[in-house]
Coordinates of C-alpha atoms and ligand atoms in Angstrom, one line a residue:
M8 CA 0.0 -0.1 0.0
R9 CA 2.1 2.7 -1.3
M10 CA -0.5 5.5 -0.6
A11 CA -0.8 5.0 3.0
P12 CA 2.3 6.5 4.1
V13 CA 1.6 9.7 2.0
L14 CA -1.9 10.1 3.7
V15 CA -0.3 9.8 7.1
F16 CA 2.5 12.4 6.3
M17 CA -0.5 14.7 4.8
F18 CA -2.5 14.4 7.8
G19 CA 0.0 14.0 10.4
I20 CA -1.7 10.9 11.9
W21 CA 1.6 9.5 12.4
S22 CA 2.8 10.7 15.4
V23 CA 6.2 11.8 16.3
A24 CA 6.5 9.7 19.2
A25 CA 5.5 6.6 17.6
A26 CA 8.1 7.4 14.8
Q27 CA 10.6 7.8 17.1
Q28 CA 10.3 4.3 18.5
A29 CA 11.4 2.6 15.8
D30 CA 14.9 3.2 14.3
P31 CA 16.2 7.0 15.0
C32 CA 14.5 9.4 12.5
V33 CA 17.4 10.8 11.5
I34 CA 17.4 12.7 7.8
P35 CA 19.6 11.6 5.3
R36 CA 19.4 8.1 6.4
P37 CA 22.6 6.9 7.9
A38 CA 24.4 4.0 6.2
S39 CA 24.4 1.9 9.2
V40 CA 22.5 2.0 12.5
E41 CA 22.8 -0.3 15.4
M42 CA 20.3 0.3 18.2
C43 CA 21.9 -0.5 21.8
E44 CA 20.4 -0.7 25.5
G45 CA 20.1 2.5 27.4
T46 CA 19.9 6.3 27.0
F47 CA 22.1 8.9 27.3
T48 CA 20.9 12.3 28.8
L49 CA 22.5 15.6 28.5
D50 CA 22.2 17.7 31.6
P51 CA 24.2 21.3 32.6
H52 CA 27.4 19.2 33.6
T53 CA 27.5 17.3 30.3
T54 CA 31.4 18.4 28.8
I55 CA 32.3 18.7 24.9
L56 CA 35.8 17.4 24.8
V57 CA 37.7 18.1 21.7
D58 CA 40.8 16.4 20.5
P59 CA 43.5 18.8 21.6
G60 CA 45.6 20.7 18.9
H61 CA 42.7 20.8 16.2
P62 CA 41.0 24.4 16.1
E63 CA 38.4 23.0 13.5
L64 CA 37.3 20.7 16.1
N65 CA 37.4 23.1 18.8
R66 CA 35.0 25.4 16.6
I67 CA 32.7 22.2 15.7
G68 CA 32.7 21.9 19.6
R69 CA 31.6 25.2 20.6
W70 CA 28.9 25.3 17.6
L71 CA 27.4 22.4 19.2
A72 CA 27.6 23.8 22.7
D73 CA 26.0 27.3 21.1
F74 CA 23.3 25.4 19.5
L75 CA 22.2 23.2 22.8
R76 CA 22.3 26.0 24.8
Y77 CA 19.1 27.8 23.2
A78 CA 16.6 25.0 24.2
T79 CA 18.2 23.5 27.4
G80 CA 19.5 26.7 28.5
Y81 CA 22.8 25.0 29.4
R82 CA 26.1 26.5 28.9
L83 CA 28.2 23.6 28.5
T84 CA 31.8 23.5 28.7
V85 CA 34.1 22.6 25.4
D86 CA 37.6 21.5 26.6
S87 CA 40.3 19.5 25.4
S88 CA 41.4 17.7 28.7
P89 CA 38.7 16.7 31.1
A90 CA 38.9 18.5 34.3
P91 CA 40.4 16.4 37.2
D92 CA 37.0 16.3 39.1
A93 CA 35.3 15.6 35.9
A94 CA 32.6 13.1 36.8
G95 CA 29.4 14.1 34.6
T96 CA 29.0 12.7 31.0
T97 CA 30.8 13.8 27.8
I98 CA 30.2 14.5 24.3
L99 CA 33.7 13.2 22.7
L100 CA 34.8 15.0 19.1
R101 CA 37.9 13.1 17.8
L102 CA 39.9 12.9 14.6
A103 CA 41.4 9.5 13.8
D104 CA 43.4 9.6 10.3
T105 CA 43.7 5.7 10.3
E106 CA 40.0 5.4 10.1
T107 CA 40.1 5.1 6.1
G108 CA 36.8 3.4 5.9
L109 CA 35.0 6.5 6.9
G110 CA 36.5 8.4 3.9
E111 CA 36.8 12.4 3.7
E112 CA 33.3 13.3 5.1
G113 CA 32.2 10.0 6.9
Y114 CA 31.8 9.6 10.9
R115 CA 31.2 7.0 13.7
L116 CA 28.8 8.1 16.3
T117 CA 28.5 5.9 19.6
V118 CA 25.9 7.1 22.3
A119 CA 26.7 5.2 25.3
A120 CA 24.8 5.9 28.8
N121 CA 27.9 7.9 29.9
R122 CA 29.5 9.4 26.9
V123 CA 28.8 10.2 23.2
T124 CA 31.7 9.6 20.7
V125 CA 32.0 11.2 17.4
C126 CA 34.8 10.2 15.1
G127 CA 36.0 11.4 11.8
R128 CA 38.9 11.3 9.8
R129 CA 38.5 14.9 8.9
P130 CA 36.8 17.7 10.8
A131 CA 33.5 17.4 8.0
G132 CA 32.8 14.0 9.4
V133 CA 32.9 14.9 12.8
F134 CA 30.5 17.9 12.1
Y135 CA 28.2 15.6 10.3
G136 CA 28.3 13.3 13.5
A137 CA 27.2 16.2 15.4
Q138 CA 24.7 17.2 12.8
T139 CA 23.1 13.3 13.5
F140 CA 23.7 13.6 17.3
R141 CA 21.4 16.8 17.0
Q142 CA 18.5 14.9 15.5
L143 CA 18.8 12.0 18.0
L144 CA 17.7 14.6 20.6
P145 CA 14.0 15.5 21.0
P146 CA 12.3 18.0 18.5
E147 CA 12.1 20.6 21.3
I148 CA 16.2 20.8 21.1
E149 CA 15.3 23.2 17.8
G150 CA 13.7 26.1 19.7
S151 CA 15.2 29.4 20.3
Q152 CA 14.0 29.9 23.8
P153 CA 14.6 27.6 27.2
V154 CA 12.2 25.0 27.7
T155 CA 11.4 23.1 30.6
G156 CA 10.0 19.5 31.2
V157 CA 11.9 17.8 28.6
A158 CA 14.5 15.1 29.0
W159 CA 17.5 15.8 26.7
T160 CA 17.5 11.9 26.4
V161 CA 19.1 10.2 23.4
P162 CA 18.9 6.4 22.8
C163 CA 22.1 4.4 22.9
V164 CA 23.2 3.6 19.2
R165 CA 26.1 2.9 17.1
I166 CA 26.0 4.8 13.7
E167 CA 28.4 4.4 10.8
D168 CA 27.9 6.9 7.8
R169 CA 29.5 8.0 5.1
P170 CA 27.9 10.1 1.9
R171 CA 27.3 8.5 -2.0
F172 CA 28.0 11.5 -3.5
R173 CA 30.6 14.8 -3.1
W174 CA 28.3 17.1 -4.8
R175 CA 25.4 17.4 -2.5
G176 CA 23.9 20.5 -3.6
M177 CA 21.5 23.4 -2.9
H178 CA 21.0 26.5 -5.6
L179 CA 19.2 29.6 -4.4
D180 CA 18.7 32.5 -7.0
V181 CA 18.9 36.1 -5.5
A182 CA 18.8 37.4 -8.8
R183 CA 15.1 37.4 -9.7
H184 CA 14.2 38.3 -5.7
F185 CA 17.2 39.5 -3.7
H186 CA 17.5 37.5 -0.5
D187 CA 19.6 39.2 2.0
K188 CA 22.8 38.1 3.8
E189 CA 21.1 37.4 7.1
F190 CA 18.4 35.1 5.2
V191 CA 21.0 33.5 3.1
K192 CA 22.9 32.4 6.6
R193 CA 19.8 30.9 7.6
Y194 CA 19.6 28.8 4.3
I195 CA 23.0 27.7 5.0
D196 CA 22.0 26.6 8.2
Y197 CA 19.1 24.9 7.0
I198 CA 21.1 23.0 4.4
A199 CA 24.3 22.1 6.7
A200 CA 21.8 20.3 9.3
Y201 CA 21.0 17.8 6.4
K202 CA 24.9 17.3 5.3
I203 CA 24.5 19.2 1.9
N204 CA 28.3 20.6 1.0
V205 CA 27.5 22.6 -2.3
F206 CA 25.4 26.1 -1.8
H207 CA 25.1 27.0 -5.5
L208 CA 24.6 31.0 -4.9
Y209 CA 23.0 32.1 -8.4
L210 CA 24.0 36.0 -8.5
T211 CA 23.1 37.5 -11.8
D212 CA 20.7 37.4 -14.3
D213 CA 18.3 40.0 -16.5
Q214 CA 16.7 40.8 -13.7
G215 CA 19.1 42.2 -11.3
W216 CA 23.2 41.8 -10.6
R217 CA 23.9 40.9 -6.7
I218 CA 27.6 41.0 -6.1
E219 CA 29.8 44.2 -6.0
I220 CA 32.9 44.1 -8.6
K221 CA 35.2 46.9 -7.8
K222 CA 36.5 47.0 -11.3
Y223 CA 32.8 47.5 -12.7
P224 CA 31.1 49.9 -10.3
R225 CA 27.8 50.2 -12.4
L226 CA 27.2 46.5 -12.2
T227 CA 25.5 47.4 -8.7
E228 CA 25.0 51.1 -9.3
I229 CA 22.7 50.1 -12.1
G230 CA 22.7 46.4 -12.6
A231 CA 21.4 45.8 -9.2
W232 CA 18.3 47.9 -9.5
R233 CA 14.8 47.8 -11.6
K234 CA 11.7 49.3 -11.8
G235 CA 9.2 46.8 -10.6
T236 CA 9.2 44.5 -7.3
G237 CA 7.6 41.4 -9.1
K238 CA 6.1 41.1 -6.0
H239 CA 2.5 41.2 -7.1
C240 CA 3.6 38.4 -9.7
F241 CA 0.8 36.2 -8.3
D242 CA -2.3 38.3 -9.2
G243 CA -0.9 39.5 -12.5
R244 CA -0.6 43.2 -11.4
G245 CA 2.6 45.0 -11.7
D246 CA 4.3 48.1 -10.3
Q247 CA 7.1 50.7 -11.1
E248 CA 8.6 50.2 -7.7
R249 CA 12.4 50.6 -7.6
Y250 CA 13.5 47.3 -6.3
G251 CA 17.0 45.5 -5.8
G252 CA 19.8 44.8 -3.5
Y253 CA 23.2 43.2 -3.6
F254 CA 26.1 41.8 -1.9
T255 CA 29.1 43.7 -0.9
Q256 CA 32.3 42.0 -1.2
D257 CA 32.4 41.7 2.4
G258 CA 28.9 40.6 2.7
I259 CA 30.0 38.0 0.2
R260 CA 33.2 37.2 2.2
E261 CA 31.2 36.5 5.2
I262 CA 28.8 34.1 3.5
V263 CA 31.7 32.1 2.2
D264 CA 33.3 31.7 5.6
Y265 CA 30.1 31.0 7.2
A266 CA 29.4 28.4 4.9
R267 CA 33.0 27.1 5.2
E268 CA 32.5 26.8 8.9
R269 CA 29.6 24.4 8.2
F270 CA 31.7 22.6 5.5
I271 CA 29.6 23.9 2.4
T272 CA 31.4 25.3 -0.3
V273 CA 29.6 28.0 -2.2
V274 CA 29.5 28.0 -5.7
P275 CA 28.7 31.4 -7.1
G276 CA 26.5 31.4 -10.5
I277 CA 27.4 34.3 -13.2
S278 CA 25.3 34.1 -16.0
M279 CA 27.1 34.6 -19.4
P280 CA 26.7 35.0 -22.1
G281 CA 23.2 34.9 -21.8
H282 CA 20.7 36.1 -19.1
S283 CA 23.0 39.1 -18.5
Q284 CA 20.5 41.8 -19.3
A285 CA 21.3 43.5 -15.9
A286 CA 25.1 43.4 -17.0
L287 CA 24.2 45.3 -20.5
A288 CA 22.1 47.9 -18.8
A289 CA 25.5 48.7 -17.0
Y290 CA 27.6 48.1 -19.7
P291 CA 25.7 48.5 -23.2
E292 CA 28.8 48.1 -25.0
L293 CA 29.3 44.3 -24.3
S294 CA 26.1 43.9 -26.5
S295 CA 25.7 43.5 -30.2
T296 CA 23.5 46.9 -30.5
G297 CA 25.4 48.9 -28.0
G298 CA 21.7 49.5 -26.3
P299 CA 20.5 51.0 -24.3
F300 CA 18.6 48.5 -21.9
E301 CA 17.2 48.8 -18.8
V302 CA 17.2 46.0 -16.0
W303 CA 14.4 43.8 -17.1
T304 CA 11.0 43.4 -15.1
G305 CA 9.7 40.4 -17.0
W306 CA 10.2 37.0 -16.5
G307 CA 11.8 34.7 -19.2
I308 CA 14.5 34.7 -21.8
S309 CA 15.9 38.1 -22.9
K310 CA 17.2 38.3 -26.6
E311 CA 19.8 40.8 -25.3
V312 CA 23.1 38.8 -24.5
M313 CA 27.0 39.5 -24.6
D314 CA 28.6 39.6 -28.0
P315 CA 31.4 37.2 -28.4
G316 CA 32.2 39.1 -31.4
K317 CA 33.8 41.7 -29.1
E318 CA 37.1 41.7 -27.5
E319 CA 35.9 43.9 -24.7
V320 CA 33.5 41.0 -23.8
F321 CA 36.4 38.7 -22.7
R322 CA 38.1 41.6 -20.9
F323 CA 34.8 42.5 -19.2
V324 CA 34.5 38.7 -18.2
E325 CA 38.0 38.0 -17.4
G326 CA 38.0 41.1 -14.8
V327 CA 34.8 39.8 -13.4
L328 CA 36.1 36.6 -12.8
D329 CA 39.5 37.9 -11.3
E330 CA 37.1 39.2 -8.4
V331 CA 35.0 36.3 -8.1
T332 CA 37.6 34.0 -8.1
E333 CA 39.0 36.1 -5.2
L334 CA 36.0 35.9 -3.2
F335 CA 35.1 32.3 -3.6
P336 CA 38.0 30.0 -3.0
G337 CA 36.2 26.8 -4.2
R338 CA 37.3 24.6 -7.1
Y339 CA 34.1 25.5 -9.2
I340 CA 32.8 28.4 -10.6
H341 CA 29.2 28.4 -12.5
C342 CA 29.2 30.3 -15.4
G343 CA 25.6 29.6 -16.7
G344 CA 25.6 29.4 -20.5
D345 CA 22.1 28.3 -20.8
E346 CA 18.8 29.9 -22.8
V347 CA 21.0 32.1 -25.3
P348 CA 18.9 33.1 -27.9
R349 CA 20.9 33.8 -31.4
D350 CA 18.7 36.9 -32.6
R351 CA 21.3 39.2 -31.8
W352 CA 24.6 37.3 -33.0
K353 CA 22.7 36.6 -36.5
E354 CA 22.6 40.6 -37.2
S355 CA 26.0 41.6 -35.7
P356 CA 28.9 42.4 -37.4
Y357 CA 31.3 41.6 -34.8
A358 CA 29.8 38.1 -33.8
Q359 CA 29.5 37.2 -38.0
E360 CA 33.3 38.3 -38.3
R361 CA 34.3 36.2 -35.4
M362 CA 32.9 33.3 -36.9
K363 CA 34.6 34.3 -40.1
A364 CA 37.8 34.8 -38.4
E365 CA 37.5 31.5 -36.5
G366 CA 35.8 29.2 -38.7
L367 CA 32.8 28.7 -36.5
K368 CA 30.0 27.5 -39.0
S369 CA 27.2 28.3 -36.5
E370 CA 26.2 30.4 -34.0
D371 CA 26.4 27.1 -31.7
E372 CA 29.9 27.0 -32.4
L373 CA 30.2 30.9 -31.5
Q374 CA 29.1 29.9 -28.1
S375 CA 31.1 27.3 -27.8
Y376 CA 34.0 29.5 -28.9
F377 CA 33.0 31.8 -25.8
T378 CA 32.7 28.7 -23.5
K379 CA 36.1 27.6 -24.2
R380 CA 37.6 31.1 -23.9
V381 CA 36.2 31.5 -20.3
E382 CA 37.0 27.8 -19.4
R383 CA 40.8 28.0 -20.6
F384 CA 41.2 31.4 -18.4
L385 CA 39.4 29.8 -15.2
T386 CA 41.8 26.7 -15.8
S387 CA 45.1 29.0 -15.6
K388 CA 43.7 29.8 -12.3
G389 CA 43.4 26.4 -11.2
R390 CA 39.2 26.5 -11.4
L391 CA 36.9 24.7 -13.2
L392 CA 33.9 25.9 -15.2
V393 CA 30.6 24.5 -14.4
G394 CA 27.8 25.3 -16.8
W395 CA 24.4 24.2 -17.8
D396 CA 23.9 21.6 -20.5
E397 CA 23.5 24.3 -23.2
I398 CA 27.0 24.3 -23.3
I399 CA 27.2 20.8 -25.2
A400 CA 26.1 22.5 -28.1
G401 CA 28.9 23.5 -30.8
G402 CA 31.5 21.5 -28.5
L403 CA 32.3 21.4 -25.0
A404 CA 35.3 23.0 -23.5
P405 CA 37.8 20.4 -22.6
N406 CA 37.7 20.9 -18.5
A407 CA 34.1 21.8 -18.4
V408 CA 31.8 20.0 -15.9
V409 CA 28.2 19.9 -17.1
M410 CA 25.1 20.6 -14.9
S411 CA 22.1 18.8 -16.7
W412 CA 18.9 20.7 -16.0
R413 CA 16.9 19.7 -19.5
G414 CA 16.7 16.1 -18.3
T415 CA 19.4 13.6 -18.4
N416 CA 20.6 13.3 -21.9
G417 CA 23.0 16.1 -21.6
G418 CA 24.5 14.9 -18.5
I419 CA 24.3 11.3 -20.0
T420 CA 26.6 12.3 -23.1
A421 CA 29.0 14.5 -21.2
A422 CA 29.6 11.8 -18.9
R423 CA 30.3 9.3 -21.7
A424 CA 32.8 11.9 -23.2
G425 CA 34.6 11.8 -19.8
H426 CA 33.4 15.1 -18.2
D427 CA 32.2 15.6 -14.8
V428 CA 28.6 16.3 -14.5
V429 CA 26.1 17.2 -11.6
M430 CA 22.6 16.0 -12.6
V431 CA 19.7 18.1 -11.9
P432 CA 16.9 17.0 -14.4
N433 CA 14.3 19.9 -14.0
R434 CA 11.3 17.9 -13.3
E435 CA 12.9 15.9 -10.6
T436 CA 14.9 18.9 -8.9
Y437 CA 13.5 22.4 -9.2
F438 CA 11.9 23.1 -6.2
N439 CA 10.4 26.2 -7.6
F440 CA 7.7 24.0 -9.1
M441 CA 4.4 23.4 -6.7
Q442 CA 4.5 20.6 -3.9
H443 CA 0.7 20.6 -4.2
A444 CA -1.4 19.5 -7.4
E445 CA -4.1 21.8 -7.1
R446 CA -2.3 25.1 -7.4
K447 CA -2.9 27.2 -10.1
G448 CA -2.1 30.4 -11.7
P449 CA 1.2 32.4 -11.9
G450 CA 4.1 30.7 -10.5
A451 CA 2.8 27.4 -10.9
T452 CA 4.9 26.5 -13.9
G453 CA 5.1 23.0 -12.8
Y454 CA 4.2 20.0 -10.0
L455 CA 7.0 18.5 -8.3
P456 CA 5.6 16.3 -5.3
L457 CA 7.9 15.1 -2.6
M458 CA 8.2 11.4 -3.6
K459 CA 9.2 12.4 -6.9
V460 CA 12.1 14.0 -5.7
Y461 CA 12.6 11.1 -3.4
H462 CA 12.8 8.9 -6.5
L463 CA 15.5 10.5 -8.2
E464 CA 18.4 8.5 -9.0
P465 CA 21.2 10.6 -10.5
T466 CA 23.1 7.5 -12.4
R467 CA 20.0 6.3 -14.0
G468 CA 20.5 5.3 -17.5
M469 CA 24.5 5.4 -17.3
T470 CA 26.9 2.4 -17.6
A471 CA 28.9 2.0 -14.4
E472 CA 31.9 3.8 -16.2
E473 CA 29.8 7.1 -16.8
A474 CA 28.4 6.8 -13.1
K475 CA 31.8 7.5 -12.1
H476 CA 31.7 11.1 -13.5
V477 CA 28.6 12.1 -11.9
L478 CA 29.6 14.1 -8.9
G479 CA 26.2 14.6 -7.5
S480 CA 23.0 16.6 -7.8
Q481 CA 21.4 19.6 -6.5
A482 CA 17.9 21.1 -6.4
C483 CA 17.4 24.6 -7.9
L484 CA 15.3 27.5 -6.2
W485 CA 14.6 29.8 -8.9
S486 CA 13.0 32.6 -7.4
E487 CA 10.8 34.5 -9.7
Y488 CA 7.8 34.0 -7.6
L489 CA 9.7 34.0 -4.4
P490 CA 9.3 37.6 -3.1
T491 CA 10.0 36.5 0.5
S492 CA 11.9 34.0 2.8
A493 CA 8.9 32.2 3.9
D494 CA 8.4 31.6 0.0
V495 CA 11.8 30.1 -0.1
E496 CA 11.2 28.1 3.1
Y497 CA 7.6 26.6 1.8
L498 CA 9.2 25.3 -1.3
L499 CA 12.2 23.8 0.2
F500 CA 10.7 21.6 2.9
P501 CA 10.0 19.1 3.0
R502 CA 11.3 18.3 -0.2
M503 CA 15.2 18.8 0.6
F504 CA 14.8 15.9 3.2
A505 CA 14.2 13.9 -0.2
M506 CA 17.1 15.6 -2.0
A507 CA 19.6 15.3 1.1
E508 CA 18.5 11.2 1.2
V509 CA 19.3 11.2 -2.6
V510 CA 22.6 12.4 -2.3
W511 CA 24.1 10.8 0.9
S512 CA 22.3 8.0 1.9
P513 CA 23.1 4.2 0.3
A514 CA 20.8 3.9 -2.9
N515 CA 19.6 0.4 -1.4
L516 CA 18.5 2.2 1.8
R517 CA 16.0 4.5 -0.1
E518 CA 12.3 3.1 1.0
D519 CA 9.5 5.1 0.8
E520 CA 7.8 4.0 3.7
D521 CA 10.7 4.4 6.4
F522 CA 11.5 7.8 4.8
L523 CA 7.8 8.5 5.3
R524 CA 7.9 7.7 8.9
R525 CA 10.9 10.1 9.5
V526 CA 9.5 13.2 7.6
P527 CA 6.7 14.3 10.0
V528 CA 9.6 14.0 12.7
G529 CA 11.8 16.5 10.5
L530 CA 8.5 18.7 10.0
A531 CA 8.3 18.9 14.0
R532 CA 12.0 20.1 14.2
L533 CA 11.0 22.7 11.7
K534 CA 7.9 23.8 13.4
R535 CA 10.1 24.1 16.9
A536 CA 12.7 26.0 15.0
G537 CA 10.1 28.4 13.3
V538 CA 10.6 27.6 9.7
N539 CA 7.9 27.4 7.4
Y540 CA 7.1 24.4 5.3
Y541 CA 4.6 22.6 3.4
D542 CA 2.2 20.5 5.4
G543 CA -0.1 19.2 2.9
N544 CA -2.1 22.4 2.6
E545 CA -2.0 24.6 -0.3
Y546 CA -0.2 28.0 0.6
F547 CA -1.2 31.1 -1.0
P548 CA 2.2 33.8 -0.6
K549 CA 1.2 36.8 0.6
Ligands
LIG614 C1 17.9 26.9 -16.1 O1 16.7 26.8 -15.5 N1 17.5 27.7 -17.2 C2 18.9 26.5 -16.3

């Protein structure tokens, strides 16, 4: 009976208490769980002990102490050697380089009556083990105020766990609607709790440029602002209100540091040569026609794109990427490449001249020429270009990573050619699609229920050899119809539970019934934390 758990989830009949009596309700499901006799109880005298000489472990210990303080009111000590008179319970965080079986991100969590031990080969594993420990505590632990009358008890258990994929991503579009630094940090906390390790921060599009670039100040003076909020998109009303915002370089550094402390790499998304009308409004000379342009107030695909016939386009892109690569230390830089109309290039003397000079037979090859030059530039800086699957047309740049969004064919083709790929087939990973089948009207561009995400298999249709090139997957949150943070949260949960499990848990442990047993407990945690989520009822954003 596959429907039963779905209904149970919808109507909340399956109580949190009943769900917790079985295996612990950890999301994503750990690789191995062995329940033991007894319980561990957190009390005001519990000490967090960390291996000495590891600042990162110390930081994880302090993060855990801070987190536990809100709901319990306990100010737990973080120490690297037990106090001589220590008699209470301990949470030990330790590194063991010899534990090769745990890999770079795995952990072993052992809960005994007097001691919790979180062991990882690397700090990331210890952090993930601490996140699992968090989920073993009652949902009340997620509250921001001290609660009384709750026993902070955890079942004795031995968990061994490591992720299936290296790229466990979540994306957020801050170009269409801007979401500020405070919310972005909260978003990072949400995704870190479920062991996501890549945050694809999508920063530029036709409707807004959201990152300060010192060499090109007009990008944010002009490109970050438009005439119209887009907030009334749900009922089709337009407005002329000035709308916008951007991250300063200090703000970006703060976000990147915040993410790094939670073992998340931020992959910046800078769209080129299409989805770039906001940049063209600031620097119209990068276009074929010379403009003028406005930052776009419509949604869709703008015909105004950068012209690869012009050398100054490459000077601009390289100038931007010089600063972007300074700010984002990760290996991957996402340079878009999707949905680039050819209309302007067909009529542009610059583009046509470039095609003649370079022997390019089509506009597809012209885009490939553009991507290859950008990719070569990034490679020279020791970075890798990621692009949407449109970058395959006309010839793939040698080191490019393909993000396959128009289904899986692009990813399979690229993997077959030996390229690394991230599988984001939109029908299974676009969280801007509605969770509710009945939702109609603007914004309802698709329907993506929870279990469709859960049934995503990133290596589907690939041979074992091709599957080796699958770095992982991610869910995307495009923000045309998401003016508020509550809208983002509503579309994120509970589907992110499913995505986290797709990319972390062993494929053979993905079971509908077991997942649906754990979902209500995850939602109870969000409720305690004051986070919005889809609960089976239609939600009309304000
Ligand atoms: C995309 O959704 N255009 C990548």
